[in-house]
Amino acid sequence: MTFFKSTARGVKCKMKCVESKQNTLRFLKRQKEDGRTSSQDLRSQETDRALVTQMRRWRAVVLQRLRWSSHVTRVLVVCVLTFGVLLPLCCHRALYSYYFLKSWYLGQRSEEVLRRSYVDGQEALAYWRDVVVGGAVQGDVSERPELLVTVVTARRIDGLQYHYLLQVMRRLDILLQGCGDAPCAAVLVCDVESGPQENEDAVLVEKRFRVVRRGKGVDQDVNVFEKEKRDYVFCLRQSVETMKPRNVVVLEDDALAGADFFSIIRDVLSRRFISHSLYVKLYHPERLQRYWNPELYRILEWVGLGVFGASLILLFLGFFPRFSPPFSVPLFLFLVAYIMVGAELIGRHYLLELRRISPQLYAVSPATECCTPAMLFPGNMSSRVAELLDAATCKRGHAKDMVLYRHAGSAHSLEPNAVQHIGAFSSVRVNPLNPQLL
């Protein structure tokens, strides 16, 4: 009995020893883990303190840089006020500015232009009806005039009520009456309507101006771009054969001449290099007149404007030495970029309009792509252009304007435009239900 009791006590002692060892091991393990955790916490705290210190240093540097006396602060404030506040307020209604709010104003502006064009068309219709009723006689036009204006026209299925041809011819008639005894130009109307219906507007102007017609059913089996080209070639050749002019201006029937149209043409023809030019474009779409353009001369013009504007600003600031910063290359480069960005955002079109002060200020630049509503062919170049067009076949993406641009090495464009494009409906292409200005 005593033996069993002593054995039981021994077993209990061993179990207690084992349990004690296990507890000791658990304690040591917890201590080790706590040590690791505490070291990680210490490292994390040190990292946080270093990050806070670094942020404080950067904050001090930024605050030092952004003091009002700092140039960086002044540059930021000027740019934000100019490009973010002043220009948006001034230009949000300007049609050809980057700030123009299309979603707000485009539909309204387009409707206003259509409504005004309709009123002008009805007034032109009344004007020409009165001329016909009054029995006005066409004046004699001598052969070999210095300048011949040929107006190419066709009956428009859409937009017939706008009477674009009558608007254009009314403006030319008024301008010619202001020339006095010496006529500014001879005028020829080239009617290329080949459909079964008559071009009523061409009939109205026939008693005042000579009209040549191509005939019915001609080139009905070709695409519209090829037909448009052939009509143009026909009118060019008729101009030369009928009048034998020294210089030819070809207007499409929706190209409205400006009030100083003939003064501009005379000035352009007086420039020596024009006699060697294949053609001079008198119109380029306003939306395509921006500086940001692959045309090299525009980039050079843009940089020149920036340099000129920056020089003027520095010259102006020189009169106020108390407020003028000292000259430096970074300051000059900033002002150049400032002027260039501002000019592009406002719109190059509006800067070009300043040249209308005098015909001598109109710029003659290398020819651009797109559109032939108004073209000047100096000397005998109209015959050469007719041959170039006749040798090409036109189709979608390769219309007559692209054919001419391929031979534009000796061609030019006039800026700003000498005519206004008033046509919202084409006579050869599919028209939208609601035409837009842009």
Coordinates of C-alpha atoms in Angstrom, one line a residue:
M1 CA 0.0 0.0 0.0
T2 CA 2.8 2.3 0.9
F3 CA 4.5 1.4 -2.3
F4 CA 1.5 2.4 -4.4
K5 CA 1.2 5.7 -2.6
S6 CA 4.9 6.6 -3.1
T7 CA 4.5 5.7 -6.8
A8 CA 1.5 7.9 -7.2
R9 CA 3.3 10.8 -5.6
G10 CA 6.3 10.3 -8.0
V11 CA 4.0 10.3 -11.0
K12 CA 2.3 13.5 -9.8
C13 CA 5.7 15.2 -9.3
K14 CA 6.9 14.2 -12.8
M15 CA 3.7 15.6 -14.3
K16 CA 4.1 18.9 -12.4
C17 CA 7.7 19.1 -13.6
V18 CA 6.6 18.5 -17.2
E19 CA 3.9 21.1 -16.8
S20 CA 6.3 23.5 -15.3
K21 CA 8.7 23.1 -18.2
Q22 CA 5.9 23.6 -20.7
N23 CA 4.9 26.8 -18.9
T24 CA 8.5 28.0 -18.9
L25 CA 8.8 27.3 -22.6
R26 CA 5.5 29.2 -23.3
F27 CA 6.7 32.1 -21.3
L28 CA 10.0 32.2 -23.1
K29 CA 8.3 32.0 -26.4
R30 CA 6.0 34.9 -25.5
Q31 CA 8.9 36.9 -24.3
K32 CA 10.7 36.3 -27.6
E33 CA 7.6 37.3 -29.6
D34 CA 7.1 40.4 -27.4
G35 CA 10.7 41.3 -28.1
R36 CA 10.2 41.0 -31.8
T37 CA 7.0 43.0 -31.7
S38 CA 8.6 45.7 -29.6
S39 CA 11.6 45.9 -32.0
Q40 CA 9.2 46.2 -35.0
D41 CA 7.2 48.9 -33.2
L42 CA 10.5 50.8 -32.6
R43 CA 11.5 50.5 -36.2
S44 CA 8.0 51.6 -37.3
Q45 CA 8.1 54.6 -34.9
E46 CA 11.5 55.6 -36.2
T47 CA 10.2 55.4 -39.8
D48 CA 7.2 57.5 -39.0
R49 CA 9.4 60.1 -37.3
A50 CA 11.7 60.2 -40.3
L51 CA 8.7 60.6 -42.7
V52 CA 7.2 63.4 -40.6
T53 CA 10.6 65.1 -40.6
Q54 CA 10.9 64.8 -44.3
M55 CA 7.4 66.1 -44.9
R56 CA 8.2 69.1 -42.7
R57 CA 11.3 69.8 -44.7
W58 CA 9.4 69.6 -48.0
R59 CA 6.7 71.8 -46.6
A60 CA 9.2 74.4 -45.6
V61 CA 10.8 74.2 -49.1
V62 CA 7.4 74.5 -50.8
L63 CA 6.3 77.4 -48.6
Q64 CA 9.5 79.1 -49.3
R65 CA 9.1 78.7 -53.0
L66 CA 5.5 79.8 -53.0
R67 CA 6.0 83.1 -51.2
W68 CA 4.4 85.9 -53.1
S69 CA 7.8 87.3 -53.8
S70 CA 8.7 84.1 -55.5
H71 CA 8.7 84.0 -59.3
V72 CA 7.1 80.6 -59.3
T73 CA 4.1 81.9 -57.3
R74 CA 3.7 84.9 -59.7
V75 CA 3.8 82.6 -62.7
L76 CA 1.2 80.3 -61.3
V77 CA -1.2 83.1 -60.3
V78 CA -0.8 84.8 -63.7
C79 CA -1.5 81.6 -65.7
V80 CA -4.5 80.6 -63.5
L81 CA -6.0 84.1 -63.8
T82 CA -5.4 84.3 -67.5
F83 CA -6.2 80.9 -68.8
G84 CA -8.6 79.8 -66.1
V85 CA -10.6 82.9 -65.5
L86 CA -10.1 85.9 -67.8
L87 CA -10.0 84.1 -71.2
P88 CA -12.9 81.7 -70.5
L89 CA -15.1 84.7 -69.5
C90 CA -14.2 86.7 -72.6
C91 CA -14.1 83.9 -75.2
H92 CA -16.8 81.4 -74.2
R93 CA -19.0 82.8 -77.0
A94 CA -16.3 83.1 -79.6
L95 CA -17.1 80.5 -82.3
Y96 CA -13.5 79.7 -83.3
S97 CA -12.0 79.8 -79.8
Y98 CA -11.0 76.8 -77.7
Y99 CA -13.2 78.2 -75.0
F100 CA -16.4 78.2 -77.1
L101 CA -19.1 76.3 -75.3
K102 CA -20.6 74.2 -78.1
S103 CA -23.2 72.5 -76.0
W104 CA -24.6 75.9 -74.9
Y105 CA -24.3 78.1 -78.0
L106 CA -23.6 76.2 -81.2
G107 CA -27.2 75.2 -81.9
Q108 CA -28.5 78.7 -81.2
R109 CA -25.8 80.4 -83.3
S110 CA -26.4 78.0 -86.2
E111 CA -30.2 78.8 -86.2
E112 CA -29.4 82.5 -86.1
V113 CA -27.1 82.3 -89.1
L114 CA -29.7 80.3 -91.1
R115 CA -32.4 82.7 -90.2
R116 CA -30.3 85.7 -91.2
S117 CA -29.3 84.0 -94.4
Y118 CA -32.9 83.3 -95.2
V119 CA -33.8 87.0 -94.7
D120 CA -30.9 88.0 -96.9
G121 CA -32.0 85.5 -99.6
Q122 CA -35.5 86.9 -99.7
E123 CA -34.1 90.5 -99.9
A124 CA -31.9 89.4 -102.8
L125 CA -34.8 87.8 -104.5
A126 CA -36.8 91.0 -104.3
Y127 CA -33.8 93.0 -105.5
W128 CA -33.4 90.9 -108.6
R129 CA -37.1 90.8 -109.4
D130 CA -37.1 94.5 -109.3
V131 CA -34.2 94.7 -111.6
V132 CA -35.9 92.4 -114.1
V133 CA -39.2 94.2 -113.8
G134 CA -37.4 97.5 -114.3
G135 CA -35.9 96.3 -117.5
A136 CA -32.3 96.9 -116.6
V137 CA -30.0 96.3 -119.6
Q138 CA -26.8 94.4 -119.3
G139 CA -23.8 96.8 -119.8
D140 CA -21.4 96.1 -122.6
V141 CA -18.3 94.2 -121.4
S142 CA -15.2 94.6 -123.4
E143 CA -13.0 91.7 -124.2
R144 CA -9.7 91.1 -122.5
P145 CA -10.7 92.7 -119.2
E146 CA -8.0 93.1 -116.5
L147 CA -10.1 91.0 -114.2
L148 CA -12.9 88.5 -114.8
V149 CA -15.1 87.2 -111.9
T150 CA -16.7 83.9 -112.9
V151 CA -19.5 82.6 -110.6
V152 CA -20.1 78.8 -110.9
T153 CA -23.6 77.9 -110.0
A154 CA -26.0 74.9 -110.0
R155 CA -29.6 74.5 -108.8
R156 CA -29.6 73.4 -105.1
I157 CA -32.2 70.8 -104.2
D158 CA -31.8 71.7 -100.5
G159 CA -31.7 75.3 -99.4
L160 CA -33.4 76.7 -102.5
Q161 CA -35.2 79.3 -100.4
Y162 CA -31.9 80.9 -99.3
H163 CA -31.0 82.0 -102.9
Y164 CA -27.3 81.9 -102.4
L165 CA -26.5 82.9 -106.0
L166 CA -28.8 85.9 -105.8
Q167 CA -27.1 87.0 -102.6
V168 CA -23.6 86.7 -104.2
M169 CA -24.7 88.5 -107.4
R170 CA -26.4 91.3 -105.6
R171 CA -23.2 92.0 -103.6
L172 CA -21.1 91.9 -106.8
D173 CA -23.6 94.2 -108.6
I174 CA -23.4 96.7 -105.7
L175 CA -19.6 96.6 -105.6
L176 CA -19.4 97.2 -109.4
Q177 CA -21.8 100.1 -109.2
G178 CA -19.3 101.7 -106.7
C179 CA -16.4 101.4 -109.1
G180 CA -17.5 104.5 -111.1
D181 CA -16.8 104.9 -114.8
A182 CA -13.9 102.5 -114.9
P183 CA -15.3 99.0 -114.2
C184 CA -13.5 97.0 -111.5
A185 CA -14.1 93.7 -113.3
A186 CA -16.2 91.9 -115.8
V187 CA -18.6 89.2 -114.4
L188 CA -19.6 85.9 -116.0
V189 CA -22.1 83.5 -114.5
C190 CA -21.4 79.8 -115.4
D191 CA -24.6 77.7 -114.9
V192 CA -23.6 74.0 -114.7
E193 CA -27.1 72.7 -113.8
S194 CA -27.6 69.5 -115.8
G195 CA -30.8 68.3 -114.3
P196 CA -34.3 68.5 -115.9
Q197 CA -35.2 71.6 -113.9
E198 CA -34.1 75.1 -114.7
N199 CA -31.8 77.1 -112.4
E200 CA -34.3 79.9 -111.7
D201 CA -31.8 82.1 -109.9
A202 CA -29.5 82.1 -112.9
V203 CA -32.4 83.2 -115.1
L204 CA -33.1 86.2 -112.8
V205 CA -29.5 87.6 -113.1
E206 CA -29.2 87.0 -116.8
K207 CA -30.4 90.4 -117.9
R208 CA -27.7 92.1 -115.9
F209 CA -24.8 89.6 -116.4
R210 CA -23.8 87.2 -119.1
V211 CA -24.6 83.6 -118.4
V212 CA -23.1 80.5 -120.1
R213 CA -24.7 77.1 -119.6
R214 CA -23.2 73.6 -119.9
G215 CA -26.4 71.9 -121.0
K216 CA -28.7 69.2 -119.8
G217 CA -27.9 65.6 -119.1
V218 CA -24.1 66.0 -119.2
D219 CA -21.9 63.7 -117.1
Q220 CA -24.8 62.0 -115.4
D221 CA -22.9 58.6 -115.2
V222 CA -19.9 59.8 -113.1
N223 CA -19.6 60.3 -109.3
V224 CA -20.4 63.7 -107.8
F225 CA -16.7 64.6 -107.2
E226 CA -15.8 63.9 -110.8
K227 CA -18.8 65.8 -112.0
E228 CA -17.9 68.8 -109.8
K229 CA -14.4 68.8 -111.2
R230 CA -15.6 68.7 -114.8
D231 CA -18.1 71.5 -114.2
Y232 CA -15.2 73.6 -112.8
V233 CA -13.0 72.8 -115.8
F234 CA -15.8 73.8 -118.1
C235 CA -16.2 77.2 -116.4
L236 CA -12.5 77.9 -116.4
R237 CA -12.3 77.2 -120.2
Q238 CA -15.5 79.2 -120.9
S239 CA -14.0 82.1 -119.0
V240 CA -10.9 82.2 -121.1
E241 CA -12.6 81.5 -124.4
T242 CA -15.5 84.0 -123.9
M243 CA -13.8 87.0 -122.3
K244 CA -10.0 86.4 -122.8
P245 CA -9.2 88.0 -119.4
R246 CA -5.8 88.8 -118.0
N247 CA -6.7 87.4 -114.6
V248 CA -9.6 85.2 -113.4
V249 CA -11.4 84.9 -110.1
V250 CA -13.7 81.9 -109.8
L251 CA -16.3 82.1 -107.1
E252 CA -18.7 79.3 -106.2
D253 CA -22.3 80.5 -105.8
D254 CA -22.2 80.6 -102.0
A255 CA -19.0 82.7 -101.7
L256 CA -20.1 86.2 -100.7
A257 CA -17.5 88.9 -101.6
G258 CA -16.5 91.3 -98.9
A259 CA -17.0 95.1 -99.1
D260 CA -13.3 95.7 -100.1
F261 CA -13.1 92.7 -102.4
F262 CA -11.9 94.4 -105.5
S263 CA -9.4 96.5 -103.6
I264 CA -7.9 93.3 -102.1
I265 CA -7.7 91.6 -105.5
R266 CA -5.9 94.7 -107.0
D267 CA -3.4 94.7 -104.2
V268 CA -2.7 91.0 -104.4
L269 CA -2.2 91.2 -108.2
S270 CA 0.3 94.1 -107.6
R271 CA 2.7 91.9 -105.7
R272 CA 5.4 90.7 -108.0
F273 CA 5.6 87.1 -107.0
I274 CA 1.9 86.5 -107.7
S275 CA 2.4 86.5 -111.5
H276 CA 4.4 83.2 -111.0
S277 CA 1.8 81.7 -108.7
L278 CA -0.4 78.8 -110.0
Y279 CA -3.4 80.1 -108.0
V280 CA -4.2 82.1 -104.8
K281 CA -6.9 80.7 -102.5
L282 CA -9.1 83.5 -101.3
Y283 CA -10.9 81.5 -98.7
H284 CA -9.9 78.9 -96.1
P285 CA -12.4 77.5 -93.5
E286 CA -12.1 79.5 -90.2
R287 CA -12.1 76.4 -88.1
L288 CA -8.9 75.3 -89.9
Q289 CA -7.0 78.5 -89.4
R290 CA -5.4 77.6 -86.0
Y291 CA -1.7 77.8 -85.3
W292 CA -1.5 74.2 -84.1
N293 CA -1.3 72.9 -87.6
P294 CA 1.2 70.9 -89.7
E295 CA 1.8 73.9 -92.0
L296 CA 5.4 75.1 -91.2
Y297 CA 4.7 78.8 -91.9
R298 CA 2.0 78.9 -89.3
I299 CA 4.4 77.4 -86.7
L300 CA 7.0 80.1 -87.6
E301 CA 4.3 82.8 -87.5
W302 CA 3.2 81.5 -84.0
V303 CA 6.8 81.6 -82.6
G304 CA 7.3 85.0 -84.1
L305 CA 4.2 86.3 -82.5
G306 CA 5.4 85.0 -79.2
V307 CA 8.8 86.6 -79.5
F308 CA 7.2 89.9 -80.6
G309 CA 4.6 89.9 -77.8
A310 CA 7.2 89.0 -75.2
S311 CA 9.4 91.8 -76.4
L312 CA 6.6 94.3 -76.1
I313 CA 5.7 93.2 -72.6
L314 CA 9.3 93.6 -71.4
L315 CA 9.5 97.0 -73.1
F316 CA 6.3 98.1 -71.4
L317 CA 7.5 96.8 -68.0
G318 CA 10.7 98.8 -68.5
F319 CA 8.8 102.0 -68.0
F320 CA 7.9 100.8 -64.4
P321 CA 11.2 99.7 -63.0
R322 CA 9.8 99.4 -59.5
F323 CA 7.5 96.6 -60.6
S324 CA 9.6 95.2 -63.4
P325 CA 11.4 91.9 -62.7
P326 CA 15.1 91.8 -63.8
F327 CA 15.5 90.4 -67.3
S328 CA 16.4 86.8 -67.6
V329 CA 16.3 84.1 -70.3
P330 CA 13.7 82.0 -68.3
L331 CA 11.5 85.1 -67.9
F332 CA 11.7 85.8 -71.7
L333 CA 10.9 82.2 -72.6
F334 CA 7.9 82.1 -70.2
L335 CA 6.5 85.3 -71.8
V336 CA 7.0 83.8 -75.3
A337 CA 5.1 80.6 -74.3
Y338 CA 2.5 82.7 -72.5
I339 CA 1.7 84.8 -75.6
M340 CA 1.7 81.7 -77.9
V341 CA -0.7 79.7 -75.7
G342 CA -3.0 82.7 -75.3
A343 CA -3.1 83.4 -79.0
E344 CA -3.9 79.8 -79.8
L345 CA -6.6 79.5 -77.1
I346 CA -8.3 82.8 -78.2
G347 CA -8.2 81.8 -81.9
R348 CA -5.9 82.7 -84.8
H349 CA -9.0 83.7 -86.8
Y350 CA -9.6 86.7 -84.6
L351 CA -6.0 87.9 -84.8
L352 CA -6.2 87.6 -88.6
E353 CA -9.3 89.8 -88.6
L354 CA -7.1 92.7 -87.4
R355 CA -5.5 92.7 -90.8
R356 CA -8.7 94.0 -92.4
I357 CA -7.7 97.5 -91.5
S358 CA -6.0 97.8 -94.9
P359 CA -5.7 95.6 -98.0
Q360 CA -1.9 96.0 -97.7
L361 CA -1.9 94.1 -94.4
Y362 CA -3.5 90.9 -96.0
A363 CA -0.9 88.1 -95.8
V364 CA -0.1 85.8 -98.8
S365 CA 1.1 82.5 -97.5
P366 CA 1.8 79.1 -98.9
A367 CA -1.3 77.3 -100.1
T368 CA -3.3 75.1 -97.7
E369 CA -5.5 72.1 -98.2
C370 CA -9.2 72.0 -98.4
C371 CA -11.9 73.9 -100.2
T372 CA -12.1 76.1 -103.4
P373 CA -15.0 78.5 -102.9
A374 CA -12.9 81.4 -104.1
M375 CA -9.8 81.2 -106.3
L376 CA -7.7 83.7 -108.1
F377 CA -5.8 82.5 -111.2
P378 CA -3.3 85.2 -112.3
G379 CA -2.2 85.5 -115.9
N380 CA -2.9 82.5 -118.0
M381 CA -2.8 80.1 -115.1
S382 CA -6.5 79.3 -115.4
S383 CA -5.8 77.3 -118.6
R384 CA -3.0 75.4 -116.9
V385 CA -5.2 74.6 -113.9
A386 CA -7.9 73.3 -116.3
E387 CA -5.4 71.0 -117.9
L388 CA -4.2 69.7 -114.5
L389 CA -7.7 69.0 -113.4
D390 CA -8.7 67.4 -116.7
A391 CA -5.8 64.9 -116.3
A392 CA -7.0 63.7 -112.9
T393 CA -9.9 61.6 -111.8
C394 CA -11.7 62.7 -108.7
K395 CA -13.5 60.6 -106.2
R396 CA -14.3 60.6 -102.4
G397 CA -11.2 61.7 -100.5
H398 CA -9.6 63.0 -103.7
A399 CA -11.7 65.9 -104.8
K400 CA -10.6 68.8 -107.0
D401 CA -9.1 70.7 -104.0
M402 CA -6.8 67.8 -103.2
V403 CA -5.7 67.6 -106.9
L404 CA -4.8 71.3 -106.9
Y405 CA -3.0 70.9 -103.5
R406 CA -0.7 68.3 -105.0
H407 CA 0.5 71.0 -107.4
A408 CA 0.7 73.7 -104.8
G409 CA 4.4 74.2 -104.9
S410 CA 3.9 77.6 -106.5
A411 CA 0.4 78.3 -105.1
H412 CA -0.6 80.6 -102.3
S413 CA -3.4 81.4 -99.8
L414 CA -4.7 84.8 -98.8
E415 CA -5.4 85.6 -95.1
P416 CA -7.8 86.7 -93.8
N417 CA -10.5 85.5 -96.2
A418 CA -11.6 87.8 -99.0
V419 CA -15.0 86.1 -99.1
Q420 CA -17.5 84.7 -96.7
H421 CA -18.8 81.2 -97.2
I422 CA -22.6 81.5 -96.7
G423 CA -23.7 78.1 -98.0
A424 CA -25.1 75.7 -95.4
F425 CA -26.4 73.3 -98.1
S426 CA -24.3 71.7 -100.9
S427 CA -25.5 71.3 -104.4
V428 CA -23.4 68.0 -104.9
R429 CA -23.3 66.4 -101.5
V430 CA -25.8 64.9 -99.0
N431 CA -26.9 67.6 -96.6
P432 CA -27.7 67.2 -92.9
L433 CA -31.2 67.9 -91.6
N434 CA -29.8 70.6 -89.2
P435 CA -26.6 72.1 -90.6
Q436 CA -24.2 73.4 -88.0
L437 CA -21.6 76.1 -88.2
L438 CA -18.9 73.7 -86.9

